[in-house]
PDB file of C-alpha atoms in Angstrom:
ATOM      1  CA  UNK A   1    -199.332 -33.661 360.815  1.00 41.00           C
ATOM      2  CA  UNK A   2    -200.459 -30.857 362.770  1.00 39.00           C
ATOM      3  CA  UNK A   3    -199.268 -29.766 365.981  1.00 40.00           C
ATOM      4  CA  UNK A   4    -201.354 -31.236 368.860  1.00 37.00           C
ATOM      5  CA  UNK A   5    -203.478 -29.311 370.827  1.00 38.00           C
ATOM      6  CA  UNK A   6    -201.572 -27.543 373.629  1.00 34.00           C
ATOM      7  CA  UNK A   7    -198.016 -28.528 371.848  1.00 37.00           C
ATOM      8  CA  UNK A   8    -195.420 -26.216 370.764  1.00 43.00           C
ATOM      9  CA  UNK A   9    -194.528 -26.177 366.531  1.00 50.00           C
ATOM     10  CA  UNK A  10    -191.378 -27.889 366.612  1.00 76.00           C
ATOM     11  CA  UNK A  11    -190.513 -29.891 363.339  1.00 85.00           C
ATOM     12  CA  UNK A  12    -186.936 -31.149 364.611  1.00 92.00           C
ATOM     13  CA  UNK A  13    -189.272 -33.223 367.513  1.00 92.00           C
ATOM     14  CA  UNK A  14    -191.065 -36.272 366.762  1.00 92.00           C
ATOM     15  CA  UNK A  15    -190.476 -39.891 364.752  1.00 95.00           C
ATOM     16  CA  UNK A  16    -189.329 -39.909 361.568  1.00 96.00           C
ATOM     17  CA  UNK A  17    -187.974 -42.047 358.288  1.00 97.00           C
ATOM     18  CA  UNK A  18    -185.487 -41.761 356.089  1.00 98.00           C
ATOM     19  CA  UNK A  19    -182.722 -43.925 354.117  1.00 98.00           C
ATOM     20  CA  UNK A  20    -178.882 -43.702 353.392  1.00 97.00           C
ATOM     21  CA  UNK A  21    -176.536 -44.493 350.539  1.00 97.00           C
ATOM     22  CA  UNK A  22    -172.830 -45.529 352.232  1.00 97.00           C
ATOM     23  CA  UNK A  23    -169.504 -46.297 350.863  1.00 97.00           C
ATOM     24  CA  UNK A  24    -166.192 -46.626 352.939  1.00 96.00           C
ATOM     25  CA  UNK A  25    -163.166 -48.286 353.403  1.00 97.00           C
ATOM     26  CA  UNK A  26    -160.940 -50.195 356.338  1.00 97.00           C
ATOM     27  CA  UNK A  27    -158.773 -52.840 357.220  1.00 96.00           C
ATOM     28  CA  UNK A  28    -159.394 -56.362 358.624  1.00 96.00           C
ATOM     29  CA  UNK A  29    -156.803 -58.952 360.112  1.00 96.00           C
ATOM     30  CA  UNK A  30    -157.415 -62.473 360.668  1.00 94.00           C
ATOM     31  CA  UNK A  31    -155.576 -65.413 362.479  1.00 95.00           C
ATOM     32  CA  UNK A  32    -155.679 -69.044 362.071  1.00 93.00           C
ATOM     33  CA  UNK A  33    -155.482 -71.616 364.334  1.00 95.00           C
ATOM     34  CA  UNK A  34    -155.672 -75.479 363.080  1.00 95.00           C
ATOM     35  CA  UNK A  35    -154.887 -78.892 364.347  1.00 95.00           C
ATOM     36  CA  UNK A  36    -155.307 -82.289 362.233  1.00 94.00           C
ATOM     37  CA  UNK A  37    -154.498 -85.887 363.950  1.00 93.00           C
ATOM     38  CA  UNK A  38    -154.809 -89.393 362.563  1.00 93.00           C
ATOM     39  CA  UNK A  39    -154.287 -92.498 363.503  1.00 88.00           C
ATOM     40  CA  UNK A  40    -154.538 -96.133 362.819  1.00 87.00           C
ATOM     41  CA  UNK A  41    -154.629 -98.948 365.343  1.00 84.00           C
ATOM     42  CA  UNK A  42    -154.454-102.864 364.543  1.00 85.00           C
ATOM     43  CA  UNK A  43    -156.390-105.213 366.909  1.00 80.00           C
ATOM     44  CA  UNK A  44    -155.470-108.767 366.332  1.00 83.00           C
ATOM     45  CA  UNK A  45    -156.884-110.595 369.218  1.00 71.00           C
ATOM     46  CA  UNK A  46    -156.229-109.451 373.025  1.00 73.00           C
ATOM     47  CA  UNK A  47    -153.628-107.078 371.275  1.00 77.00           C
ATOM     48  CA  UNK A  48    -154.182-103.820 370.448  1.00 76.00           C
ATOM     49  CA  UNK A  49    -151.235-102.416 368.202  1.00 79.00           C
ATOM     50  CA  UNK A  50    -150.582 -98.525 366.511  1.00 79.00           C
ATOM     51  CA  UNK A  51    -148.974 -98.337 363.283  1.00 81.00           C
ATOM     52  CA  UNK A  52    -149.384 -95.060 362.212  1.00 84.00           C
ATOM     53  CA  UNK A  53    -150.295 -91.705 363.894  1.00 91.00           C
ATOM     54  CA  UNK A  54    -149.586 -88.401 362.581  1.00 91.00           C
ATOM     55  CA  UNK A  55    -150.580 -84.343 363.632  1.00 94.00           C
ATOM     56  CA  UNK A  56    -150.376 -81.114 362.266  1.00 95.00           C
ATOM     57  CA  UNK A  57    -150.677 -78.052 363.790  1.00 96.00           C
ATOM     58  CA  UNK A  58    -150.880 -74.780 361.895  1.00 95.00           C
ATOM     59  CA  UNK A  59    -150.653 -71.499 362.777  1.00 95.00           C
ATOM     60  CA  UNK A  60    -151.164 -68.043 360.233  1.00 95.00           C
ATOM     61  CA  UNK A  61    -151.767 -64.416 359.860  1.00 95.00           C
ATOM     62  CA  UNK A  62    -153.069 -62.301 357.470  1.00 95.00           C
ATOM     63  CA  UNK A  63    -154.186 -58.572 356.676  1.00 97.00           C
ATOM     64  CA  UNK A  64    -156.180 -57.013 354.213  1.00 96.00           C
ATOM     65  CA  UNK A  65    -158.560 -53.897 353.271  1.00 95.00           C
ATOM     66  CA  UNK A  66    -162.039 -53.557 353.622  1.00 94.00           C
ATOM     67  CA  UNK A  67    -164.420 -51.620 350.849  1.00 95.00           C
ATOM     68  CA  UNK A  68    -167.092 -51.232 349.691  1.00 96.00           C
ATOM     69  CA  UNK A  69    -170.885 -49.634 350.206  1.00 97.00           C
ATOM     70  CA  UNK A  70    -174.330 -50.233 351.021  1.00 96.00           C
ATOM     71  CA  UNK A  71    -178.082 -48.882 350.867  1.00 97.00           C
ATOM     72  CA  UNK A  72    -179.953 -48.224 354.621  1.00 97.00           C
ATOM     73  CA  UNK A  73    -183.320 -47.580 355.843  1.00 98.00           C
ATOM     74  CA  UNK A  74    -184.102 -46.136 359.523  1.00 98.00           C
ATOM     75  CA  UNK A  75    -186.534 -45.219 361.697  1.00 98.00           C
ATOM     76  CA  UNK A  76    -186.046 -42.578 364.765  1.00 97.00           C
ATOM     77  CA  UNK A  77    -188.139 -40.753 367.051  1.00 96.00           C
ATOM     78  CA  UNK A  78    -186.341 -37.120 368.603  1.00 95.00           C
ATOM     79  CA  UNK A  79    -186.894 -35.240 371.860  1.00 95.00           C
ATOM     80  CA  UNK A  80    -185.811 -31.567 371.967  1.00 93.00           C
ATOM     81  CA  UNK A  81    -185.122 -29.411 375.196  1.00 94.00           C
ATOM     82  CA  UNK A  82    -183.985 -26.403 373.776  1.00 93.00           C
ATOM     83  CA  UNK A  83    -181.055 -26.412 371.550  1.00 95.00           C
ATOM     84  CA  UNK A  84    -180.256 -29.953 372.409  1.00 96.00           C
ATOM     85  CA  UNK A  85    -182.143 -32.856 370.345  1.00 96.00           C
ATOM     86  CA  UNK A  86    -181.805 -36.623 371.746  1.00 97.00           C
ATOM     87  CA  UNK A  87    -183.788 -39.528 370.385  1.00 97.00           C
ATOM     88  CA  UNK A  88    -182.915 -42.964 369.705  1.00 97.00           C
ATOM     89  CA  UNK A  89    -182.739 -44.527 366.120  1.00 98.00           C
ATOM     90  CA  UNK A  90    -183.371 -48.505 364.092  1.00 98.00           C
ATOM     91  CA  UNK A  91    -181.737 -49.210 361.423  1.00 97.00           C
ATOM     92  CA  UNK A  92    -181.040 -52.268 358.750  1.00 97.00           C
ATOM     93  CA  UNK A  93    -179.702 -53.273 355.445  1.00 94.00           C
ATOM     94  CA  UNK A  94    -181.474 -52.947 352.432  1.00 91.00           C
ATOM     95  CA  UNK A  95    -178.173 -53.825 350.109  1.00 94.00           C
ATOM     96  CA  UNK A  96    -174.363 -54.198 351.092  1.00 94.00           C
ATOM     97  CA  UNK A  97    -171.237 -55.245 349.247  1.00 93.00           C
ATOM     98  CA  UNK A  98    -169.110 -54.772 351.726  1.00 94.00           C
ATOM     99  CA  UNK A  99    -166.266 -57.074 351.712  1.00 92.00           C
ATOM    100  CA  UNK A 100    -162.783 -57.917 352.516  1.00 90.00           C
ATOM    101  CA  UNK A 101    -159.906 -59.833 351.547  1.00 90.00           C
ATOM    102  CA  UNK A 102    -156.977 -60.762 353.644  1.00 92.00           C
ATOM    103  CA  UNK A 103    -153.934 -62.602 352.559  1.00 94.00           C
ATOM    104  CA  UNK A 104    -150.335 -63.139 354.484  1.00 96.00           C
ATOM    105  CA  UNK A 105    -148.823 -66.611 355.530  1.00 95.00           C
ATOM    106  CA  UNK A 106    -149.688 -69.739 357.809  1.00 94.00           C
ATOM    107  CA  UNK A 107    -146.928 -72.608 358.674  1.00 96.00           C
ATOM    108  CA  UNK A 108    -147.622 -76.406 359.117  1.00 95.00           C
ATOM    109  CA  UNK A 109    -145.434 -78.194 361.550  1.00 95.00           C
ATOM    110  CA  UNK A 110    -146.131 -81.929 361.026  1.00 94.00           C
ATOM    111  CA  UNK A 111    -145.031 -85.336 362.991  1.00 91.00           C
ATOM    112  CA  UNK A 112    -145.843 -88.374 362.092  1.00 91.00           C
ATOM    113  CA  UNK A 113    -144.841 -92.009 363.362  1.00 87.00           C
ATOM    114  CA  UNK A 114    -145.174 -94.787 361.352  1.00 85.00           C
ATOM    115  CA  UNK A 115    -143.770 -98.535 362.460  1.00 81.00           C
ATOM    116  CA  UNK A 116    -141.476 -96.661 365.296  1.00 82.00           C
ATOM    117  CA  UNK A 117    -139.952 -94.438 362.586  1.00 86.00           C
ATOM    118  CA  UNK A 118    -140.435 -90.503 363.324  1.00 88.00           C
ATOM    119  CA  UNK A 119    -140.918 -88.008 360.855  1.00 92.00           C
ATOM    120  CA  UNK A 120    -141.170 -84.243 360.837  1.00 93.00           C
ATOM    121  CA  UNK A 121    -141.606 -81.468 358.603  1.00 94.00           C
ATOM    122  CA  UNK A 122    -142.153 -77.782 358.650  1.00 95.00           C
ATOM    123  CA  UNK A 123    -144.202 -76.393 355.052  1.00 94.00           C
ATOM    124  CA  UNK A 124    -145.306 -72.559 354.955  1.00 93.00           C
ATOM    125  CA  UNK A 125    -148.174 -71.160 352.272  1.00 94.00           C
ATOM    126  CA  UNK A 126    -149.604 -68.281 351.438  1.00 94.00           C
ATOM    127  CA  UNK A 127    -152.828 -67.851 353.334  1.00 91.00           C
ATOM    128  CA  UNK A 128    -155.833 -66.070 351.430  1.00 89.00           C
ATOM    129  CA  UNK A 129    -159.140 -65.385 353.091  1.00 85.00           C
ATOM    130  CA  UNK A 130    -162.414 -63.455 351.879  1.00 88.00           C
ATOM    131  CA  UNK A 131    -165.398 -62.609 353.818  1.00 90.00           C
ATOM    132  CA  UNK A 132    -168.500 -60.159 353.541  1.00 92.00           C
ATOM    133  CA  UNK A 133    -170.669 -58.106 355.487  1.00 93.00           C
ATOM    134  CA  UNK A 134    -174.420 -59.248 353.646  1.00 92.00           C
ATOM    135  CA  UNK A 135    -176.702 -57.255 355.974  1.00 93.00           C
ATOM    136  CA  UNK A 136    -176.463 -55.222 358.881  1.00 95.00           C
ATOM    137  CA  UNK A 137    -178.997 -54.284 361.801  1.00 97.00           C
ATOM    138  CA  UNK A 138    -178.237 -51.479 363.971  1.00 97.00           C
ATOM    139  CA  UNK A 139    -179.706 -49.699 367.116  1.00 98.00           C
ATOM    140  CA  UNK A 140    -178.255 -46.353 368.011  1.00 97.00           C
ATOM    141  CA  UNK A 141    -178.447 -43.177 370.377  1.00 98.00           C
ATOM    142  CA  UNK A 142    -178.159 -39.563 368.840  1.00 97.00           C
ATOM    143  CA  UNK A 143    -177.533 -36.443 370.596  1.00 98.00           C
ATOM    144  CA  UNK A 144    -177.179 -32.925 368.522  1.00 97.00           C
ATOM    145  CA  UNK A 145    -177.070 -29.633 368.872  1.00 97.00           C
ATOM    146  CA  UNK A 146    -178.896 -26.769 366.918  1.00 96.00           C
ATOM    147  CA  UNK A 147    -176.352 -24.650 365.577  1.00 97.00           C
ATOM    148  CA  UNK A 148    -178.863 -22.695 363.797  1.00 95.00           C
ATOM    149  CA  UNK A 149    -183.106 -23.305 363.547  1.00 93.00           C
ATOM    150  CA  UNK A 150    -182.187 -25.527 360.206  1.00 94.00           C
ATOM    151  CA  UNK A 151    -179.022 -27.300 361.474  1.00 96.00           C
ATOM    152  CA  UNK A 152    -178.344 -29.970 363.620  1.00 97.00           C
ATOM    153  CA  UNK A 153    -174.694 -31.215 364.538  1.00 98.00           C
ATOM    154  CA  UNK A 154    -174.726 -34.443 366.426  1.00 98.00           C
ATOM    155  CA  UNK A 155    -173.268 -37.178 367.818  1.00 98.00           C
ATOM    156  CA  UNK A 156    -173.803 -40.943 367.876  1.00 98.00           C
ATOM    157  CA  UNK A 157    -173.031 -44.711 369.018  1.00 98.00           C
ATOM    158  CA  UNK A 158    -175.056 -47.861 369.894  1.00 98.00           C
ATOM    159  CA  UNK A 159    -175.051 -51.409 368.777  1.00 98.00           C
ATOM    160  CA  UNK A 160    -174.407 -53.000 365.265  1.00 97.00           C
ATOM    161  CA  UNK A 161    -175.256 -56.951 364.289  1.00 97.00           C
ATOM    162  CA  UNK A 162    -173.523 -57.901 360.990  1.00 96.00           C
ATOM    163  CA  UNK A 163    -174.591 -61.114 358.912  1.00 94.00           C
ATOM    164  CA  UNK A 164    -171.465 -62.278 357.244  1.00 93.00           C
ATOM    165  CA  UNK A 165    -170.626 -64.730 355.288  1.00 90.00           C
ATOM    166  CA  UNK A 166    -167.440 -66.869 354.544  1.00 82.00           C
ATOM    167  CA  UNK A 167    -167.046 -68.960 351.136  1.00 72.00           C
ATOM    168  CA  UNK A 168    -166.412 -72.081 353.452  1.00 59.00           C
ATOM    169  CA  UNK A 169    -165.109 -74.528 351.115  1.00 54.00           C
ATOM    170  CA  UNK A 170    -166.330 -78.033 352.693  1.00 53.00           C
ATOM    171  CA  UNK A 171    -169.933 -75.766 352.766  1.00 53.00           C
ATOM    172  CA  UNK A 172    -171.117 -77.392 349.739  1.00 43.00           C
ATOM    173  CA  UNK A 173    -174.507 -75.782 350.241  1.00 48.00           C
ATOM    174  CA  UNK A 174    -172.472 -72.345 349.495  1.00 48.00           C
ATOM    175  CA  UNK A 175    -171.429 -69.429 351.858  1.00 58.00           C
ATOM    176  CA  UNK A 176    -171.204 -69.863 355.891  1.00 80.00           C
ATOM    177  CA  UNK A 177    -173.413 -67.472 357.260  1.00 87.00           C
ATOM    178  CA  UNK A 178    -173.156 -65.872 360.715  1.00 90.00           C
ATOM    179  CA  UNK A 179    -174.537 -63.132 362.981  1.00 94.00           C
ATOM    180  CA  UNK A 180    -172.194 -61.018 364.268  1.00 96.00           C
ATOM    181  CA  UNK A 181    -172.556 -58.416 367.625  1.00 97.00           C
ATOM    182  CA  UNK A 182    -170.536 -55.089 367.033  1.00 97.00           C
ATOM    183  CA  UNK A 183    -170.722 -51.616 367.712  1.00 98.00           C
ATOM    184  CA  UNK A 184    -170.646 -48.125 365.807  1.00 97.00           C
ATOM    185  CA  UNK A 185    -170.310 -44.764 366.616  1.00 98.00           C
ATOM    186  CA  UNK A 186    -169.960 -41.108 364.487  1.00 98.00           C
ATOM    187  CA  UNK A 187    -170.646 -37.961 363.934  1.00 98.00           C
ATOM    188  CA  UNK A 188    -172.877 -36.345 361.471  1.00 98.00           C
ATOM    189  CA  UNK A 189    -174.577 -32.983 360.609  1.00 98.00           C
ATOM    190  CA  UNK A 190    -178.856 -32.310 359.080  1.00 97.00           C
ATOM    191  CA  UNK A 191    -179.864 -29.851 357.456  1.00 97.00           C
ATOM    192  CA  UNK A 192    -184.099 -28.908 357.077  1.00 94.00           C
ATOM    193  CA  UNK A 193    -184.754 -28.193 353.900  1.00 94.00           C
ATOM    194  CA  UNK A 194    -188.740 -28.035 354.909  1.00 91.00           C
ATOM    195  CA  UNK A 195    -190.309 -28.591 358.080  1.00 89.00           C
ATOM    196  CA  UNK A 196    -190.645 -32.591 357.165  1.00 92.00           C
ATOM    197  CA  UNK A 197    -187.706 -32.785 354.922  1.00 95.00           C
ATOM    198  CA  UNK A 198    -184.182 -32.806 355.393  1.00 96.00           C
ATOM    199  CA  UNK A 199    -180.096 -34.019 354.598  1.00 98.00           C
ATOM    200  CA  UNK A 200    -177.898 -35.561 356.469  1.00 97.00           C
ATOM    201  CA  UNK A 201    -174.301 -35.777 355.900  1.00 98.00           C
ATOM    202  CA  UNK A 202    -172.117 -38.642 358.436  1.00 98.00           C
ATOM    203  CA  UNK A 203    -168.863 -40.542 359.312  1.00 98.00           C
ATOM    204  CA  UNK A 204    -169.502 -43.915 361.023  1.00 97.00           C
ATOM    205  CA  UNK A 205    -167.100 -45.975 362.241  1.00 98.00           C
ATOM    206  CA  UNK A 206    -168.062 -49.906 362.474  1.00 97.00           C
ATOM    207  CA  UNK A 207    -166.011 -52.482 364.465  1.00 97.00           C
ATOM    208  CA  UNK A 208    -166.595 -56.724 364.289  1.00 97.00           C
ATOM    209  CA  UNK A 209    -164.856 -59.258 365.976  1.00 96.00           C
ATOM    210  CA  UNK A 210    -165.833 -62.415 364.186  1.00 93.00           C
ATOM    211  CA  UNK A 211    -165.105 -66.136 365.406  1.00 92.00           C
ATOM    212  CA  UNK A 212    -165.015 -69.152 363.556  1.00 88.00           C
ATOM    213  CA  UNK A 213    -164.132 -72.285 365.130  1.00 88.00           C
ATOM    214  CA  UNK A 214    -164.796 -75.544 363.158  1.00 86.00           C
ATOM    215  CA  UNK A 215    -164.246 -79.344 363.935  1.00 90.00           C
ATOM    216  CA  UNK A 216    -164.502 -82.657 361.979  1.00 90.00           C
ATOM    217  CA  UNK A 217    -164.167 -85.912 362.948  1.00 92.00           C
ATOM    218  CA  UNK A 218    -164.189 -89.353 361.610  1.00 92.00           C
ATOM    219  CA  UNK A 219    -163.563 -93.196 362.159  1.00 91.00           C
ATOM    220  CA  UNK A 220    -164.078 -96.326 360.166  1.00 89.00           C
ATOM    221  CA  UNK A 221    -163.638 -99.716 361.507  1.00 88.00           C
ATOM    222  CA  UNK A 222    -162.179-102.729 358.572  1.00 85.00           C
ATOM    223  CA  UNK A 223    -162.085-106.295 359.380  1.00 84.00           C
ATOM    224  CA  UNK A 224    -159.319-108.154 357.168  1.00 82.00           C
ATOM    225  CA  UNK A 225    -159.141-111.629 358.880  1.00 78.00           C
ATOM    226  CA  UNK A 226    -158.279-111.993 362.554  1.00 78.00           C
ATOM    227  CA  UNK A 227    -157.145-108.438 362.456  1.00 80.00           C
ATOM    228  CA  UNK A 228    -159.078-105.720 363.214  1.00 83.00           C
ATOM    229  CA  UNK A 229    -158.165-102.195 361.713  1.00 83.00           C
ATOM    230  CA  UNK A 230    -159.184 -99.076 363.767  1.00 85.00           C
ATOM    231  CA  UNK A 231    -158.772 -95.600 361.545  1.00 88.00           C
ATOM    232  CA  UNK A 232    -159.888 -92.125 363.289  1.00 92.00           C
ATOM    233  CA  UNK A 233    -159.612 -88.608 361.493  1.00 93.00           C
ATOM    234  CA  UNK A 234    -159.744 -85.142 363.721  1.00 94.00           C
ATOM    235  CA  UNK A 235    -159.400 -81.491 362.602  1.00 94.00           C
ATOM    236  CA  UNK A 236    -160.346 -77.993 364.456  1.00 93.00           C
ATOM    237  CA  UNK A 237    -160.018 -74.945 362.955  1.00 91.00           C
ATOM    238  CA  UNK A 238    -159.860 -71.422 363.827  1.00 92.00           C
ATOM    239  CA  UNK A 239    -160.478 -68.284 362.550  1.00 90.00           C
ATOM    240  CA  UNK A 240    -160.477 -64.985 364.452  1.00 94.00           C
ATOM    241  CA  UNK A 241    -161.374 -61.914 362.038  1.00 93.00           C
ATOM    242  CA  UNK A 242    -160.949 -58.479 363.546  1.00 95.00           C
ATOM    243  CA  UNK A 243    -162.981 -56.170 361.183  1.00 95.00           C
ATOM    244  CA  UNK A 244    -162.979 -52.000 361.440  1.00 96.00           C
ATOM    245  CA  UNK A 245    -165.060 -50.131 358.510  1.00 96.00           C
ATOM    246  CA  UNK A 246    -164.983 -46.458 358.239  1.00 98.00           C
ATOM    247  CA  UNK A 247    -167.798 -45.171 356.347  1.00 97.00           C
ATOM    248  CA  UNK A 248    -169.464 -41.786 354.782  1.00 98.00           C
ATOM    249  CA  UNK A 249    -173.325 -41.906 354.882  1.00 98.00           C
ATOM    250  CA  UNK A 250    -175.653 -39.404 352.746  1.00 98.00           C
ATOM    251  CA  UNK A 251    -178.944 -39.807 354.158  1.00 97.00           C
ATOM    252  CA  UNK A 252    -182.664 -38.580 353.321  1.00 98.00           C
ATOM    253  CA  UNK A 253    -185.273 -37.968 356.691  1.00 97.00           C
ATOM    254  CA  UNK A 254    -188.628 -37.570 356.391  1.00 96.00           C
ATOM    255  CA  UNK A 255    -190.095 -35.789 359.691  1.00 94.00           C
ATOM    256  CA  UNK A 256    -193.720 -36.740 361.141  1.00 90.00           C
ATOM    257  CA  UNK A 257    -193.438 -33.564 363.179  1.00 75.00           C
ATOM    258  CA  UNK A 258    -195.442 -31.571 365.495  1.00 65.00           C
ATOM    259  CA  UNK A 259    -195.400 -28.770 362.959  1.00 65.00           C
ATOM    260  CA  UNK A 260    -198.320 -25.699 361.863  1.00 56.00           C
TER     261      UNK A 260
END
């Protein structure tokens, strides 16, 4: 485009395009939290009776590494006073694999009473755990500095909402997917190869807290003569995932600038 009338040539000024190719690593830890009760209660008359109740609680925690990469488009707009260049920046997901897998160890203490007899136990499992980053929105501030006329070392941070899903395994429609807030923040360097072209070259950090709290009931109700049998079923899980994601970007901008 050429420059508007009245407007200083500047081609690091204006909106532009671009996309990235990402790859990166990181480390994610995740904690369970469950509880499980049953019950059964006998009504035979004007007497109500329990012959069974039993609860579990469960408690776990587990680590694991994060990889993986993804493709990004974005769309900016820049404002330049000087050396300085400021301008705020949209981005999303075009393709991600970014995953990660956690594993360590959760313990089961269980009581259960059954006809005034009490039993307890204590079992401990390996816990495994898998969950992936499927798309990723982001809206960011950048502030840079002109080193020299063709590059640009800046700095960055805003918001980042994650889509992520988690191979729930009473799902049976498939993966549990949920929208996650988060933030991000870097550093990165661009280049001008033209006056609407350039490279960019960036570390981004990425940080998700993800909660999962699930809870299933049930009762059924069986009528065996006089007696009435009363069954009810309760579990609540949950899962608290801390996510961090350290990631090299490679991106290509296309300036609309104010340029001759």
């Amino acid at each position: 485009m050429a420059a508007l009338p009245g407007a200083t040539s500047d081609h690091w000024a204006g909106p532009y395009l671009g996309a990235y190719f990402a790859a990166g690593a990181g480390r994610a830890r995740q904690n369970l939290a469950s509880t499980a009760e049953s019950a059964q209660r006998n009504f035979n008359g004007a007497v109500l009776t329990t012959n069974f109740v039993a609860s579990t609680t469960t408690r776990g925690n587990a680590v694991g590494d994060t990889t993986g990469s993804m493709v990004d488009l974005f769309a900016g707009y820049n404002w330049r006073a000087g050396n300085i260049v400021a301008g705020g920046q949209i981005e999303g997901t075009l393709f991600s694999d970014v995953a990660f897998k956690t594993a360590g160890e959760q313990t089961s203490n269980s009581r259960q009473v059954q006809n005034n007899v009490v039993t307890t136990g204590v079992n401990q499992v390996t816990m495994q755990a898998s969950e992936q980053l499927r798309s990723n929105v982001g809206v960011i501030g950048r502030a840079g500095y002109l080193v020299t006329p063709k590059l640009m070392l800046y700095g960055l941070g805003g918001l980042a909402l994650g889509h992520f899903t988690f191979p729930d395994p009473g799902n049976a429609d498939g993966p549990n997917g949920k929208w996650v807030a988060g933030y991000t923040a870097g550093a990165g360097g661009e280049f001008k190869l033209t006056q609407r072209w350039s490279l960019r070259g960036e570390y981004r950090y990425m940080h998700f807290d993800i909660d999962r709290n699930e809870t299933r009931t049930s009762s059924s109700t069986q009528i065996q003569g006089a007696t009435t049998i009363l069954r009810s079923n309760a579990d609540t899980t949950s899962r608290k995932t801390s996510a961090d994601i350290h990631i090299a970007k490679i991106g290509a901008v296309y300036g609309f600038c104010y340029c001759d």
